[in-house]
């Protein structure tokens, strides 16, 4: 993991531990974090495939294990994961505390009449 990328970030949230049977369906297909939100994928047991599929980045396909540094998820970059057999993992979310809230931006506006 490139510590320069996350040096000024602070953890603010963590998922529950997921297994191959409890992983949310949304993580198995392309998804991204919000602007300003980084993720660290920590594999506790087993193996997890981590694929960066965003056209703004070079394709990346890695197998994460407990003996490795966490997988780094960049803000807004499309990615997905796939369990390889039995696995346990969680995701830790980080943000720059100097930049305030990372509240979701509305996806549409109500029309004014």
CSV table of C-alpha atoms in Angstrom, one decimal:
chain,number,residue,atom,x,y,z
A,1,UNK,CA,0.0,0.0,0.0
A,2,UNK,CA,1.3,3.4,-0.9
A,3,UNK,CA,1.3,5.2,2.5
A,4,UNK,CA,1.8,8.6,0.8
A,5,UNK,CA,-1.7,8.3,-0.7
A,6,UNK,CA,-3.4,7.9,2.7
A,7,UNK,CA,-1.1,9.7,5.0
A,8,UNK,CA,-3.5,12.6,5.9
A,9,UNK,CA,-6.6,10.4,6.1
A,10,UNK,CA,-8.4,9.2,9.2
A,11,UNK,CA,-10.6,6.1,9.6
A,12,UNK,CA,-14.2,6.9,10.2
A,13,UNK,CA,-16.2,3.8,9.5
A,14,UNK,CA,-15.8,0.0,9.1
A,15,UNK,CA,-18.1,-2.7,7.8
A,16,UNK,CA,-18.9,-5.8,9.6
A,17,UNK,CA,-16.8,-8.9,8.7
A,18,UNK,CA,-18.2,-10.5,5.5
A,19,UNK,CA,-17.8,-14.1,4.4
A,20,UNK,CA,-18.3,-15.8,1.1
A,21,UNK,CA,-21.9,-16.4,2.2
A,22,UNK,CA,-22.7,-12.9,3.6
A,23,UNK,CA,-21.0,-10.6,1.2
A,24,UNK,CA,-23.5,-8.0,-0.1
A,25,UNK,CA,-24.4,-8.4,-3.8
A,26,UNK,CA,-23.4,-4.8,-4.5
A,27,UNK,CA,-19.8,-5.6,-3.7
A,28,UNK,CA,-19.7,-8.3,-6.3
A,29,UNK,CA,-20.5,-5.9,-9.2
A,30,UNK,CA,-18.9,-2.6,-10.2
A,31,UNK,CA,-19.3,0.1,-7.5
A,32,UNK,CA,-17.4,3.0,-6.1
A,33,UNK,CA,-16.9,5.1,-3.0
A,34,UNK,CA,-18.0,8.7,-2.8
A,35,UNK,CA,-15.7,11.6,-3.6
A,36,UNK,CA,-13.2,12.0,-0.8
A,37,UNK,CA,-13.8,8.5,0.6
A,38,UNK,CA,-11.0,5.9,0.5
A,39,UNK,CA,-11.3,2.2,1.4
A,40,UNK,CA,-9.0,-0.4,2.8
A,41,UNK,CA,-10.0,-4.0,2.1
A,42,UNK,CA,-8.6,-6.1,5.0
A,43,UNK,CA,-8.7,-9.9,4.4
A,44,UNK,CA,-8.9,-11.7,7.7
A,45,UNK,CA,-8.9,-15.3,6.3
A,46,UNK,CA,-8.8,-16.9,2.9
A,47,UNK,CA,-8.5,-15.1,-0.5
A,48,UNK,CA,-10.4,-12.3,-2.1
A,49,UNK,CA,-10.1,-11.1,-5.7
A,50,UNK,CA,-10.0,-7.3,-6.0
A,51,UNK,CA,-10.5,-5.9,-9.5
A,52,UNK,CA,-10.2,-2.2,-10.4
A,53,UNK,CA,-12.4,-1.8,-13.5
A,54,UNK,CA,-12.5,2.0,-13.9
A,55,UNK,CA,-11.5,3.4,-17.3
A,56,UNK,CA,-9.6,6.2,-15.5
A,57,UNK,CA,-7.1,3.7,-14.2
A,58,UNK,CA,-5.0,0.9,-15.7
A,59,UNK,CA,-6.8,-2.4,-15.2
A,60,UNK,CA,-5.8,-4.1,-12.0
A,61,UNK,CA,-6.6,-7.6,-10.7
A,62,UNK,CA,-5.1,-8.8,-7.4
A,63,UNK,CA,-5.7,-11.7,-5.0
A,64,UNK,CA,-5.7,-10.3,-1.4
A,65,UNK,CA,-4.8,-12.5,1.5
A,66,UNK,CA,-4.3,-11.9,5.3
A,67,UNK,CA,-0.5,-11.8,4.8
A,68,UNK,CA,-0.7,-8.8,2.4
A,69,UNK,CA,-1.2,-5.1,2.8
A,70,UNK,CA,-4.9,-4.2,2.5
A,71,UNK,CA,-6.4,-3.5,-1.0
A,72,UNK,CA,-6.6,0.3,-1.5
A,73,UNK,CA,-9.9,1.7,-2.9
A,74,UNK,CA,-9.6,5.2,-4.4
A,75,UNK,CA,-12.5,7.6,-4.2
A,76,UNK,CA,-15.0,7.3,-7.1
A,77,UNK,CA,-13.0,4.5,-8.8
A,78,UNK,CA,-15.0,1.6,-10.1
A,79,UNK,CA,-14.1,-1.8,-8.6
A,80,UNK,CA,-15.5,-5.1,-7.5
A,81,UNK,CA,-14.5,-8.1,-5.4
A,82,UNK,CA,-15.0,-11.8,-5.7
A,83,UNK,CA,-14.4,-14.4,-2.9
A,84,UNK,CA,-12.1,-17.3,-3.8
A,85,UNK,CA,-13.4,-20.1,-1.7
A,86,UNK,CA,-13.9,-19.5,2.1
A,87,UNK,CA,-13.0,-15.9,3.0
A,88,UNK,CA,-13.5,-13.3,5.8
A,89,UNK,CA,-12.9,-9.6,5.2
A,90,UNK,CA,-14.0,-6.1,6.1
A,91,UNK,CA,-13.6,-2.7,4.6
A,92,UNK,CA,-12.3,0.3,6.5
A,93,UNK,CA,-13.3,3.7,5.2
A,94,UNK,CA,-11.1,6.8,5.5
A,95,UNK,CA,-11.3,10.5,4.7
A,96,UNK,CA,-9.4,13.7,5.2
A,97,UNK,CA,-10.7,15.2,8.4
A,98,UNK,CA,-9.7,18.6,7.1
A,99,UNK,CA,-12.3,18.5,4.3
A,100,UNK,CA,-15.4,18.0,6.5
A,101,UNK,CA,-18.4,15.8,5.8
A,102,UNK,CA,-18.6,13.3,2.9
A,103,UNK,CA,-22.4,13.4,2.9
A,104,UNK,CA,-23.9,12.0,-0.3
A,105,UNK,CA,-24.6,14.5,-3.0
A,106,UNK,CA,-28.2,14.3,-4.3
A,107,UNK,CA,-28.4,12.5,-7.6
A,108,UNK,CA,-31.2,14.7,-8.9
A,109,UNK,CA,-32.9,18.0,-8.1
A,110,UNK,CA,-36.6,18.6,-7.7
A,111,UNK,CA,-38.0,20.8,-10.4
A,112,UNK,CA,-38.9,24.3,-9.2
A,113,UNK,CA,-42.3,25.5,-10.2
